[in-house]
Short mmCIF file of C-alpha atoms and ligand atoms in Angstrom, two decimals:
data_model
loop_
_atom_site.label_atom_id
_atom_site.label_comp_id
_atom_site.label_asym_id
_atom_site.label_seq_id
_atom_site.Cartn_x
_atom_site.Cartn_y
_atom_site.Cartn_z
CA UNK A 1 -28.22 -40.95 22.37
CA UNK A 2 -28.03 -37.94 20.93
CA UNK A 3 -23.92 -36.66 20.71
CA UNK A 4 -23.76 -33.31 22.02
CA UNK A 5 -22.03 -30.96 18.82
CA UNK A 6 -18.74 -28.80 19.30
CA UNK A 7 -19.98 -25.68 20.53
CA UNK A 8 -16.87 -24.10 20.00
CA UNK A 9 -13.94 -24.31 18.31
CA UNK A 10 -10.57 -22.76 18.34
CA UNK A 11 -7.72 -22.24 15.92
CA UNK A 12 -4.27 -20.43 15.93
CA UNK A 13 -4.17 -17.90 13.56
CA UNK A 14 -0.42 -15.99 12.24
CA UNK A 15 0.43 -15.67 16.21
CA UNK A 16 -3.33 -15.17 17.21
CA UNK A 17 -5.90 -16.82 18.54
CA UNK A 18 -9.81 -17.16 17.27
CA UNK A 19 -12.50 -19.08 19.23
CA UNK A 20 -15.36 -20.12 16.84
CA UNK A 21 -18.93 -20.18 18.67
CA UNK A 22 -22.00 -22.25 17.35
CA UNK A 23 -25.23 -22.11 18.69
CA UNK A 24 -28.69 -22.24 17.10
CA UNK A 25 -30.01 -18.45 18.23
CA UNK A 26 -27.95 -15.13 17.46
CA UNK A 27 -26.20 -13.07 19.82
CA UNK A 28 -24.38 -10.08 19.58
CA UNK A 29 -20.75 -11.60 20.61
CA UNK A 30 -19.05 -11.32 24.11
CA UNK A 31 -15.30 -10.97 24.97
CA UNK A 32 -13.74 -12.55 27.79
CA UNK A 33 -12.27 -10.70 29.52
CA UNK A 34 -15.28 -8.33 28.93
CA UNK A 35 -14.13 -5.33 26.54
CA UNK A 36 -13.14 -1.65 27.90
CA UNK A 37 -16.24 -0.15 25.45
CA UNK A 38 -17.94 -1.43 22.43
CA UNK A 39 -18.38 -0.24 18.74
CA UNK A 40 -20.91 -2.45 17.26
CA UNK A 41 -21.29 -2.06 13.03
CA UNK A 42 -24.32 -2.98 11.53
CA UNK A 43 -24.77 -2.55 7.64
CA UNK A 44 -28.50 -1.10 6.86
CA UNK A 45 -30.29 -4.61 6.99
CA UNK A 46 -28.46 -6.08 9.69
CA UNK A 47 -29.02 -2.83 11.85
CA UNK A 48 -32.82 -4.10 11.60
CA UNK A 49 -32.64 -7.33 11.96
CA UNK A 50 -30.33 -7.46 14.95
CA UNK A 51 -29.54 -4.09 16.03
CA UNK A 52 -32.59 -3.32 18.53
CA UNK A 53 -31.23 -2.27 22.21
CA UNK A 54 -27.82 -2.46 20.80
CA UNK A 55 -26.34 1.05 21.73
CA UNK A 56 -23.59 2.93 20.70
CA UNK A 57 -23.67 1.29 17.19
CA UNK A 58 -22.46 2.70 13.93
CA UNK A 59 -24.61 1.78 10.23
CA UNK A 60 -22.74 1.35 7.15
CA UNK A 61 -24.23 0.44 3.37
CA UNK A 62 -25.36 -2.28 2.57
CA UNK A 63 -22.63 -5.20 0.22
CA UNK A 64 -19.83 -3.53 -1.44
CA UNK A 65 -20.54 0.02 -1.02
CA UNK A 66 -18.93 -0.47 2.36
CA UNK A 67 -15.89 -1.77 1.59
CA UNK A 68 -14.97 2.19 1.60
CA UNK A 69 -11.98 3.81 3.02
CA UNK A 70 -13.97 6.64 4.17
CA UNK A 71 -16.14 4.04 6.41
CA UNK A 72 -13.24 2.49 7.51
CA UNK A 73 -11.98 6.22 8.15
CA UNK A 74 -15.42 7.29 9.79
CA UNK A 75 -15.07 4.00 11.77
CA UNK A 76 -12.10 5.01 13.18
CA UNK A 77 -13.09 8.28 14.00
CA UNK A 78 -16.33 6.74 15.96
CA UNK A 79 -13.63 5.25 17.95
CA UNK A 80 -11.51 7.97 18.87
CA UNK A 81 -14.58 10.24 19.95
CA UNK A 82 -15.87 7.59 22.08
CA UNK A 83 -12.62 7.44 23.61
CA UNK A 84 -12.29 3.58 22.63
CA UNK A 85 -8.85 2.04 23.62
CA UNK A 86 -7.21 -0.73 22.02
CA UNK A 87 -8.39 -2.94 24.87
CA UNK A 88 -12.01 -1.82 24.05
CA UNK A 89 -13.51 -3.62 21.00
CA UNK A 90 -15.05 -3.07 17.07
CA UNK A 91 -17.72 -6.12 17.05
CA UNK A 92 -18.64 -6.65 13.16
CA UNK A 93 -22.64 -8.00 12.92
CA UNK A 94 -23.24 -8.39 9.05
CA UNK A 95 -22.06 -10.35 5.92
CA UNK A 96 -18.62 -10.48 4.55
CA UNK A 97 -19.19 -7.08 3.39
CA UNK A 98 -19.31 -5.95 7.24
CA UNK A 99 -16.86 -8.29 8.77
CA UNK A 100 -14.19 -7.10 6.08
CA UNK A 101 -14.81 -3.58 6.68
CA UNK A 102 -14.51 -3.78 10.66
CA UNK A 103 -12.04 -6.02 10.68
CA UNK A 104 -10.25 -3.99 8.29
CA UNK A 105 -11.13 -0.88 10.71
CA UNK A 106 -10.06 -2.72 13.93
CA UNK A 107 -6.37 -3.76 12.07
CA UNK A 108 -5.82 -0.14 12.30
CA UNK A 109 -7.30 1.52 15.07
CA UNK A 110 -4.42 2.18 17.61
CA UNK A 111 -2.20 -0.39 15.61
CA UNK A 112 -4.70 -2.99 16.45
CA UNK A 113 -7.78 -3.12 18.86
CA UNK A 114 -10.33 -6.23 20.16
CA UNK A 115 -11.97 -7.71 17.18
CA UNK A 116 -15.04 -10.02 17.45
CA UNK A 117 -17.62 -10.61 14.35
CA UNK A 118 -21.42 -12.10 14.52
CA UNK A 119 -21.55 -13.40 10.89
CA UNK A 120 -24.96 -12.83 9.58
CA UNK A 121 -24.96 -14.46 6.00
CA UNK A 122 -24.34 -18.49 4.80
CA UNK A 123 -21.06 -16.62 3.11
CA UNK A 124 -19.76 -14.81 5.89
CA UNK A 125 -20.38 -17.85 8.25
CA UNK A 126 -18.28 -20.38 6.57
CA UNK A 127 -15.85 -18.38 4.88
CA UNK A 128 -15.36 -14.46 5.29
CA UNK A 129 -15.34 -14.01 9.32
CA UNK A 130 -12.85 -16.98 9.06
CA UNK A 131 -9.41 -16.94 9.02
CA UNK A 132 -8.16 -13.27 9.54
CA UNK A 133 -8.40 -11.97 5.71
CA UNK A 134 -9.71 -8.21 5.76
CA UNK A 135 -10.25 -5.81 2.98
CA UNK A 136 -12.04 -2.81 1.26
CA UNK A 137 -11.98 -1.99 -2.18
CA UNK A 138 -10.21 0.44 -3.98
CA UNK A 139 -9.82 2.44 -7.56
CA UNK A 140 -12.39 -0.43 -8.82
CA UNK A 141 -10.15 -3.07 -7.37
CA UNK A 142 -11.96 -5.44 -5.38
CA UNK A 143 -10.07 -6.07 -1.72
CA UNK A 144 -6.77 -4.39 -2.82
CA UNK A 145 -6.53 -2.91 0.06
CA UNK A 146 -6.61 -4.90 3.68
CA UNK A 147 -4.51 -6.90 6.47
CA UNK A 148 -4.36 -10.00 8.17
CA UNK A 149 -6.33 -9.44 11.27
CA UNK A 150 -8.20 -12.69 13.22
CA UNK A 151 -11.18 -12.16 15.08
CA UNK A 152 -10.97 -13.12 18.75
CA UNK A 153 -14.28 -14.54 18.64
CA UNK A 154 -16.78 -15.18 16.04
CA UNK A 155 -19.80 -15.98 17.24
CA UNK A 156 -21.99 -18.16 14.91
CA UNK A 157 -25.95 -17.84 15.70
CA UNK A 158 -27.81 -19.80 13.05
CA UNK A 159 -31.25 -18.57 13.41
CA UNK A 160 -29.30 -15.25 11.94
CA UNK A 161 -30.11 -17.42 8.50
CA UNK A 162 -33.64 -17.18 8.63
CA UNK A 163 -34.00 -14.10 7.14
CA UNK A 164 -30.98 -14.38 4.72
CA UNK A 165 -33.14 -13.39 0.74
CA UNK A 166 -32.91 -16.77 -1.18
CA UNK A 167 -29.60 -15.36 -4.05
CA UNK A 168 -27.60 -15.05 -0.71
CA UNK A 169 -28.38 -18.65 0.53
CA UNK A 170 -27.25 -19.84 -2.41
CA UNK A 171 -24.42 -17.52 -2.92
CA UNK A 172 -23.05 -19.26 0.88
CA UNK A 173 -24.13 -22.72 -0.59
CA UNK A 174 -21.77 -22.66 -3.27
CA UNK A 175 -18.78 -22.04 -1.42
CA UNK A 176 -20.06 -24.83 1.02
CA UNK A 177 -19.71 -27.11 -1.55
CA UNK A 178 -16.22 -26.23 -2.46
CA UNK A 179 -15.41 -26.59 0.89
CA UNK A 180 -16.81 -30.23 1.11
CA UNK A 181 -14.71 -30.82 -2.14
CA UNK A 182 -12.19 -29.66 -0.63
CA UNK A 183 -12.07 -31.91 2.46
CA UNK A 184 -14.71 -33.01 3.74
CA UNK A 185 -16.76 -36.12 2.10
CA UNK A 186 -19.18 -36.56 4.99
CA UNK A 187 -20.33 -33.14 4.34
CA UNK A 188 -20.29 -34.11 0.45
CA UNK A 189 -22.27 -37.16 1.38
CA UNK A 190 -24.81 -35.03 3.27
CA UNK A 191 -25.09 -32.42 0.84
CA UNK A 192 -25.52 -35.18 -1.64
CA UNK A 193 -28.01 -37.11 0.20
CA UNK A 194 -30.10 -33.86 2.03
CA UNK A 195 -31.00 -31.55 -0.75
CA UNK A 196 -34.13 -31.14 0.58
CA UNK A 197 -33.25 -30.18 4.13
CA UNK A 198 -30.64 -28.14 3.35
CA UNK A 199 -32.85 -25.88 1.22
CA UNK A 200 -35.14 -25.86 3.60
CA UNK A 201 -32.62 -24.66 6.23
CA UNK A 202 -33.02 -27.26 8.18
CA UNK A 203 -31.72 -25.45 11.54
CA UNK A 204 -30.06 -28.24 13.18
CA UNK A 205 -28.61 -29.45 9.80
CA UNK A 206 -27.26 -26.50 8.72
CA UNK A 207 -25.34 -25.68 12.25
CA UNK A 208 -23.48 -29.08 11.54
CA UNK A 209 -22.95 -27.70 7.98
CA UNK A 210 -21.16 -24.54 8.97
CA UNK A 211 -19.59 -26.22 11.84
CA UNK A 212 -17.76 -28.79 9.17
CA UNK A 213 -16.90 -25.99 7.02
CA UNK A 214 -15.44 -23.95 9.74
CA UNK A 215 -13.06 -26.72 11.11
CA UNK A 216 -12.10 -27.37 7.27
CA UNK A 217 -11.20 -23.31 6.53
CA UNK A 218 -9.63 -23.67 9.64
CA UNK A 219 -7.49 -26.19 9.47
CA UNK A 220 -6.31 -24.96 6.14
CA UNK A 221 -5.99 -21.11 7.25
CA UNK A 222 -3.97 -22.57 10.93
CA UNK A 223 -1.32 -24.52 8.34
CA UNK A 224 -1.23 -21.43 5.65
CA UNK A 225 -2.46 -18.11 7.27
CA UNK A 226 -0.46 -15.72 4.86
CA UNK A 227 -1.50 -17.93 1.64
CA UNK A 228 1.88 -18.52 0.91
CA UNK A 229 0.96 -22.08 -0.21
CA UNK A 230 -2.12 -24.34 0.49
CA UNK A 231 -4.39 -21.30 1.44
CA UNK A 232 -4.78 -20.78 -2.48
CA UNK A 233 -7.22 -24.41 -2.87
CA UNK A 234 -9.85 -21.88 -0.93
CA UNK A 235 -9.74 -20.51 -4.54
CA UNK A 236 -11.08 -23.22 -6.35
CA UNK A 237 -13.27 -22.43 -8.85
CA UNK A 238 -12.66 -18.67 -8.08
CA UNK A 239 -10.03 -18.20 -11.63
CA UNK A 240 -12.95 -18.61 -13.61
CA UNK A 241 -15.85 -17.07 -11.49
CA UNK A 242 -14.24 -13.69 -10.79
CA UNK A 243 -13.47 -14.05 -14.82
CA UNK A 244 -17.47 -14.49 -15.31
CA UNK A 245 -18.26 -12.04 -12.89
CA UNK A 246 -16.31 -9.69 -14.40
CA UNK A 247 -18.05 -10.12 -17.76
CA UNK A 248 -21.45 -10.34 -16.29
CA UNK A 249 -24.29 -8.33 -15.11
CA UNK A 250 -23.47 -7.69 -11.47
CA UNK A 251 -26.96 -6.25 -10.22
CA UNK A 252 -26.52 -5.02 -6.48
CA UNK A 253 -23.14 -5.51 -6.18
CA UNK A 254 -22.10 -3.65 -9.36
CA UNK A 255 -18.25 -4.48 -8.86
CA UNK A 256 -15.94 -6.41 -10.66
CA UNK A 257 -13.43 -9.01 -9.27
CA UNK A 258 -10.31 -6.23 -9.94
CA UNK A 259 -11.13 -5.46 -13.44
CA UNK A 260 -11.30 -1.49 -13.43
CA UNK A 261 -13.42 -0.10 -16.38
CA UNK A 262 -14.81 -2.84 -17.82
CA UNK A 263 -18.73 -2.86 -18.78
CA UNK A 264 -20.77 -5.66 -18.38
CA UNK A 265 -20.96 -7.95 -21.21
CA UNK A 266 -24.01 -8.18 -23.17
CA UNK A 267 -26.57 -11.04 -23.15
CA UNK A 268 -24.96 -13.17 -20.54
CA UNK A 269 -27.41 -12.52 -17.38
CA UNK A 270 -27.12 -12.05 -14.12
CA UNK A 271 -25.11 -13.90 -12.24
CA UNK A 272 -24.73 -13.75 -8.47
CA UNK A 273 -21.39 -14.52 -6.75
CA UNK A 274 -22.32 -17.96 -5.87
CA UNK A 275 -23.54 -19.31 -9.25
CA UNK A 276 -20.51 -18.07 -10.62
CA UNK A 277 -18.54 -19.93 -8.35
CA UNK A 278 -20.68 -22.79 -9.12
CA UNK A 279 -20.03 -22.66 -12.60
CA UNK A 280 -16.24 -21.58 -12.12
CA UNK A 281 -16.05 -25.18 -10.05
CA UNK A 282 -17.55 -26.88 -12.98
CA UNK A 283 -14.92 -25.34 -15.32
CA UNK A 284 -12.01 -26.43 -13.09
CA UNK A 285 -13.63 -29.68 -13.47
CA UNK A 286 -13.77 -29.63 -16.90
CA UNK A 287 -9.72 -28.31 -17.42
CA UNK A 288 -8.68 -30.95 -15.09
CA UNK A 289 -10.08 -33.93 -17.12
CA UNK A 290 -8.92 -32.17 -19.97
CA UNK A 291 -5.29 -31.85 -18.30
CA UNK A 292 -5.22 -35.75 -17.39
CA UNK A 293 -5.32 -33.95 -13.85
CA UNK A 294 -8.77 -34.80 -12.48
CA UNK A 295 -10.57 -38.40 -12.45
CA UNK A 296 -13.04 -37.94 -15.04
CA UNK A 297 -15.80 -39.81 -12.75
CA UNK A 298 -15.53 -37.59 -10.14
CA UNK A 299 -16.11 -34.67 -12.28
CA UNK A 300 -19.31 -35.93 -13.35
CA UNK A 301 -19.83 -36.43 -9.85
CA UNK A 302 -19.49 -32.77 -8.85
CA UNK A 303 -21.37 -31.56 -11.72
CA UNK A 304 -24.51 -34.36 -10.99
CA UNK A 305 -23.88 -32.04 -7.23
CA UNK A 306 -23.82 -29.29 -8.67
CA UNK A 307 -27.28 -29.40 -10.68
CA UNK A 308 -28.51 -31.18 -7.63
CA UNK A 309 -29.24 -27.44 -5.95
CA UNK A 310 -29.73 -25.62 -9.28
CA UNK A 311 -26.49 -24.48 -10.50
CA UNK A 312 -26.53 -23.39 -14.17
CA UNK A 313 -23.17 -25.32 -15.25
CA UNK A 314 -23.11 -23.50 -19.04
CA UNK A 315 -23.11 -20.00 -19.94
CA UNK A 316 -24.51 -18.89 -22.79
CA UNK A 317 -23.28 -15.68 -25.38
CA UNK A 318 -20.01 -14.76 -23.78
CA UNK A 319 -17.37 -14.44 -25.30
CA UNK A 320 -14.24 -16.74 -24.00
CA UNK A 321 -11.77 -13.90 -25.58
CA UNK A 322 -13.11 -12.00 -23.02
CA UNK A 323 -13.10 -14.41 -20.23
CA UNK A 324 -9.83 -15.51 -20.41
CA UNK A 325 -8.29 -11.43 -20.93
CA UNK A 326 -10.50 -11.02 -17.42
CA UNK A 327 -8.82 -13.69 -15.64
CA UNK A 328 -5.52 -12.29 -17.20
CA UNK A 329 -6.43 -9.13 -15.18
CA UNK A 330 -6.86 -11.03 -12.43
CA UNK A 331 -4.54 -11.76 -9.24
CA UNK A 332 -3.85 -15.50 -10.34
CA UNK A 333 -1.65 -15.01 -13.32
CA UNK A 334 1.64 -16.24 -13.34
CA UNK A 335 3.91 -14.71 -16.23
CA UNK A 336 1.99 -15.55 -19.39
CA UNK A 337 0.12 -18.81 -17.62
CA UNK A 338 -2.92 -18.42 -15.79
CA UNK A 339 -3.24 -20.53 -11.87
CA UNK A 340 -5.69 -22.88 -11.91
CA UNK A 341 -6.55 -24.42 -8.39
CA UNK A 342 -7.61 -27.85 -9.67
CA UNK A 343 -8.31 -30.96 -8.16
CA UNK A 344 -7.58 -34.98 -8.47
CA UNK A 345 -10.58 -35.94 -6.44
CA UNK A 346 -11.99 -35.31 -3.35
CA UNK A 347 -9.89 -33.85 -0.86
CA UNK A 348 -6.69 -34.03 -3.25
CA UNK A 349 -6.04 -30.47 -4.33
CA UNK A 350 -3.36 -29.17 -6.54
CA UNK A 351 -2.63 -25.83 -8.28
CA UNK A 352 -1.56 -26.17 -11.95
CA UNK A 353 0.09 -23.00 -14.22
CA UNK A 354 -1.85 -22.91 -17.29
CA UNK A 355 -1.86 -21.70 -21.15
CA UNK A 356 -4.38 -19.16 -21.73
CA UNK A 357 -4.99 -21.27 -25.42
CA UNK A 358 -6.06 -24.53 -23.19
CA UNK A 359 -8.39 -22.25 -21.18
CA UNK A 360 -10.06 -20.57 -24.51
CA UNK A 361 -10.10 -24.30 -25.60
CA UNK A 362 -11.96 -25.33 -22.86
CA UNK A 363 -14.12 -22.47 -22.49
CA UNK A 364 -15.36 -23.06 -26.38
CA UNK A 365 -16.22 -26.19 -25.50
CA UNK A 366 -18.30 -25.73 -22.63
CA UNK A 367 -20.21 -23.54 -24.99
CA UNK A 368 -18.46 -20.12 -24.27
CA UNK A 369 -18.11 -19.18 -28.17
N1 NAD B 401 -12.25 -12.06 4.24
C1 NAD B 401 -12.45 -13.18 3.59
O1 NAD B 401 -11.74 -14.18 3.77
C2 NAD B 401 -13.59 -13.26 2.62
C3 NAD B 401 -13.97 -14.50 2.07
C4 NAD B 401 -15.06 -14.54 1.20
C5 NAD B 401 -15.75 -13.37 0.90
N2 NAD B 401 -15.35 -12.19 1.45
C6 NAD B 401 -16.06 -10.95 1.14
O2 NAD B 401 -17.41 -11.10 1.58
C7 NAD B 401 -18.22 -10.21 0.84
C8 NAD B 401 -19.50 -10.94 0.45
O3 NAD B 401 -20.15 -11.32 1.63
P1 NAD B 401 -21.70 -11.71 1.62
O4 NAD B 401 -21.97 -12.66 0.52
O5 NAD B 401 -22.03 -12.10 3.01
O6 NAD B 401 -22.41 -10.36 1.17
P2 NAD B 401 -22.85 -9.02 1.93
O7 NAD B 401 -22.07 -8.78 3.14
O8 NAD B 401 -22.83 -7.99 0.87
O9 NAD B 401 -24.35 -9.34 2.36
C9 NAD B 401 -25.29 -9.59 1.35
C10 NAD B 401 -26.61 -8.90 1.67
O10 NAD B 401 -27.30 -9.65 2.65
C11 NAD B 401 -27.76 -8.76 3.67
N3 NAD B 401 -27.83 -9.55 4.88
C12 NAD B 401 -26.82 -9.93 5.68
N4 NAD B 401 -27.27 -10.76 6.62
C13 NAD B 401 -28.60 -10.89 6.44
C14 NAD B 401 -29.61 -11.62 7.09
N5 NAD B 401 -29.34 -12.45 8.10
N6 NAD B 401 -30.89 -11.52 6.63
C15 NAD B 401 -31.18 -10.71 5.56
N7 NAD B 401 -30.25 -10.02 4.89
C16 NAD B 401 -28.97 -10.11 5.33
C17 NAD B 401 -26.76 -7.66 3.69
O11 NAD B 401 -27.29 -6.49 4.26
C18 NAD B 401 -26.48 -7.49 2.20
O12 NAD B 401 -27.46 -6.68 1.61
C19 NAD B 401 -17.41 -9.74 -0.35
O13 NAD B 401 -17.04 -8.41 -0.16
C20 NAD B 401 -16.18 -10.64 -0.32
O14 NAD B 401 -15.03 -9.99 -0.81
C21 NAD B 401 -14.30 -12.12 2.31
#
C-alpha cells in the first residue's frame, strides 16, 4: 500500500501561523478566507514561466537586483493605487530573491497585509519562503535590512523544479544536505543511497525531499523564530561560505555576503552560493575534528556525501588572510572570536566561539595558502 504523504503542514511562527502545501503541479497560492484583491510578483523568469492569465501582477529583476528598496517602495505603491487593504494580499511566485522582497513589501504595507509565497527554486522551497525571515539589501550589505514576517501559506508545487537551470539545483541541494545533517538521517540515508534520482529530479522523490526539509526548518524556526538561540545551526557551514563568497567571483549575483567594497579575488573561480556552502560544510567539518568537537568518522562521512553530488571540497589560490578578515566582516563575530556553527554528529549541533589563528590554521591546511 502506498502511504498517502502530508499534503500540508503547519507551524506556529513568533505569534503567527504558516500552512505549508505540497503537491506535485504548481499553483499560484489561495487564501482561505479568499483575499480582498491580489498583488501577484513575479521576477522576469518566473513572470514566464508561471505568470500567463495571472492579472494584476507586478515584474521585478531577476536574483539580487531585487532585493531593492525602491521595489519594495514601487511594491507598495502598486498597492495603494490598486486600493489593496491589509485584508487583501502580496502573493510572492519566485526564488528567495522574490519571496524576500514581497515578504519584505507585505511586512510594511499598512503595518502588515496577507502574505502567501509559491516558491519557485530548490532554495526558496526548503529554506527562504520558510520561517518568516525577510530582507533586501542595502549600501552593499546583503539582507541588512528586513523583518520577521511568516507567510500564511506557502504553497509548494514541485513540477515548478523542472525548469530550475542546473547551478540553481545544486545551489538548493546543498542546503538540503545541511538540513539532513542537521536532523534528519532518513533524508541523509536517501540522499546517500539516491544520487541518481535525485539528480534526475525524480518528481515524487524530491516532494518527499522538500517535505523532510520543511518539517526540519520548521521545527527549528517554531522553537527559535527570532534566532535568539538554536535558529543559528541553519548557519552551518554559512561562516565560511559567505567568507568564500566574498572572495570569489560572484557571476550573476555580483554581491557579497555584507562585505562592502571588496573586489573579487583573483584566480579562485566561480563559485555559486551552493558550492560554497558545500565547501563551507566541509570546513566546519574539518575545524570540528580539529577542535576535538566533531567525530572524525562522521566527517569523512559528510565529505564521501559531499563529493557524492560533485561538490569541490578544496579551493585553490585564495588567500586564507583574506578569508578569515571576510568572515571578520561578517555578522558571526563575537569580540575578537569568530562563531562557528559546528557539529558532533548527525543531528547534534553546537555553536563554538573561535580564534581567528585556528581558522587560518585550518584554512592552510585544507590548501587555502
Ligand atoms: N529568508 C530566508 O530565510 C532566506 C534563506 C535562504 C536564502 N534567502 C535568500 O534567497 C535568495 C536566493 O534565492 P534563490 O537561490 O532561490 O535565488 P533567486 O531568487 O535569485 O533565483 C535564482 C534564479 O532562478 C530563476 N528561477 C526561479 N525559479 C525558476 C524556475 N522554476 N525555473 C527557472 N528559473 C527560475 C530566477 O529568476 C533567478 O534568475 C538570496 O537573496 C538569499 O538571501 C533567504
Amino acid at each position: 500500500m502506498r502511504v498517502e504523504p502530508t499534503k500540508r503542514m503547519d507551524f506556529r511562527l513568533g505569534g503567527g501561523r504558516t500552512t505549508v502545501v505540497f503537491q506535485r503541479e504548481f499553483r499560484i497560492p489561495e487564501l482561505e478566507p479568499p483575499a480582498a484583491g491580489l498583488l501577484v510578483v513575479f521576477d522576469r523568469n518566473t513572470r514566464g514561466l508561471f505568470g500567463a492569465g495571472v492579472r494584476p501582477a507586478v515584474v521585478v529583476p531577476r536574483g539580487e537586483a531585487a532585493k531593492k528598496w525602491k521595489h519594495a517602495l514601487a511594491l507598495n505603491r502598486e498597492a495603494v493605487e490598486r486600493g489593496l487593504t491589509r485584508t487583501g494580499a502580496m502573493v510572492g511566485v519566485g526564488g528567495g530573491a522574490v519571496c524576500d522582497l514581497t515578504a519584505f513589501a507585505a511586512s510594511l504595507y499598512m503595518r502588515g497585509c496577507r502574505l502567501a509565497l509559491a516558491p519557485t527554486t530548490l532554495l526558496a522551497m526548503v529554506d527562504a519562503a520558510i520561517g518568516g525571515k525577510t530582507g533586501i539589501n542595502y549600501l552593499g550589505y546583503k539582507n541588512v535590512i528586513g523583518t520577521f514576517y511568516p507567510a500564511e501559506v506557502v504553497w509548494i508545487g514541485i513540477s515548478a523544479l523542472e525548469s530550475l537551470p542546473e547551478e540553481e539545483y545544486r545551489s538548493g541541494l546543498a542546503e538540503v544536505i545541511k538540513t539532513a545533517l542537521l536532523g534528519d538521517p532518513a533524508l541523509y540515508e536517501t540522499l546517500t543511497r539516491r544520487r541518481e534520482a535525485v539528480l534526475g529530479r525524480d518528481a515524487d522523490l524530491l516532494l518527499e525531499i522538500v517535505r523532510s526539509c520543511v518539517a526540519v526548518k520548521g521545527r527549528i524556526v517554531e522553537e527559535d523564530f527570532r534566532e535568539s538561540g538554536r535558529r543559528a545551526h541553519l548557519n552551518l557551514g554559512h561562516t565560511f561560505a559567505h567568507a568564500l563568497e566574498s572572495v570569489t567571483t560572484l557571476g550573476k549575483r555580483g554581491f557579497t555576503a555584507g562585505l562592502r567594497g571588496r573586489r573579487p579575488g583573483a584566480g579562485v573561480g566561480r563559485w555559486s552560493h551552493g558550492e560554497a556552502v558545500a565547501w563551507g560544510i566541509a570546513r566546519a567539518m574539518d575545524l570540528g575534528v580539529r577542535l576535538g568537537v566533531t567525530d572524525a568518522a562522521y566527517a569523512e562521512e559528510v565529505d564521501r556525501l559531499l563529493d557524492l553530488y560533485g561538490f569541490r571540497r578544496s579551493v585553490r589560490r585564495s588567500s586564507a588572510e583574506g578569508l578569515v578578515d571576510a568572515m571578520g566582516k561578517d555578522k558571526k563575530r563575537q569580540g575578537d572570536r569568530l562563531r562557528f556553527v559546528l557539529q558532533r554528529r548527525l543531528g547534534e549541533t553546537v555553536v563554538e566561539e573561535v580564534d581567528d589563528a585556528a581558522v587560518r590554521a585550518l584554512l592552510e591546511e585544507a590548501g587555502v595558502s
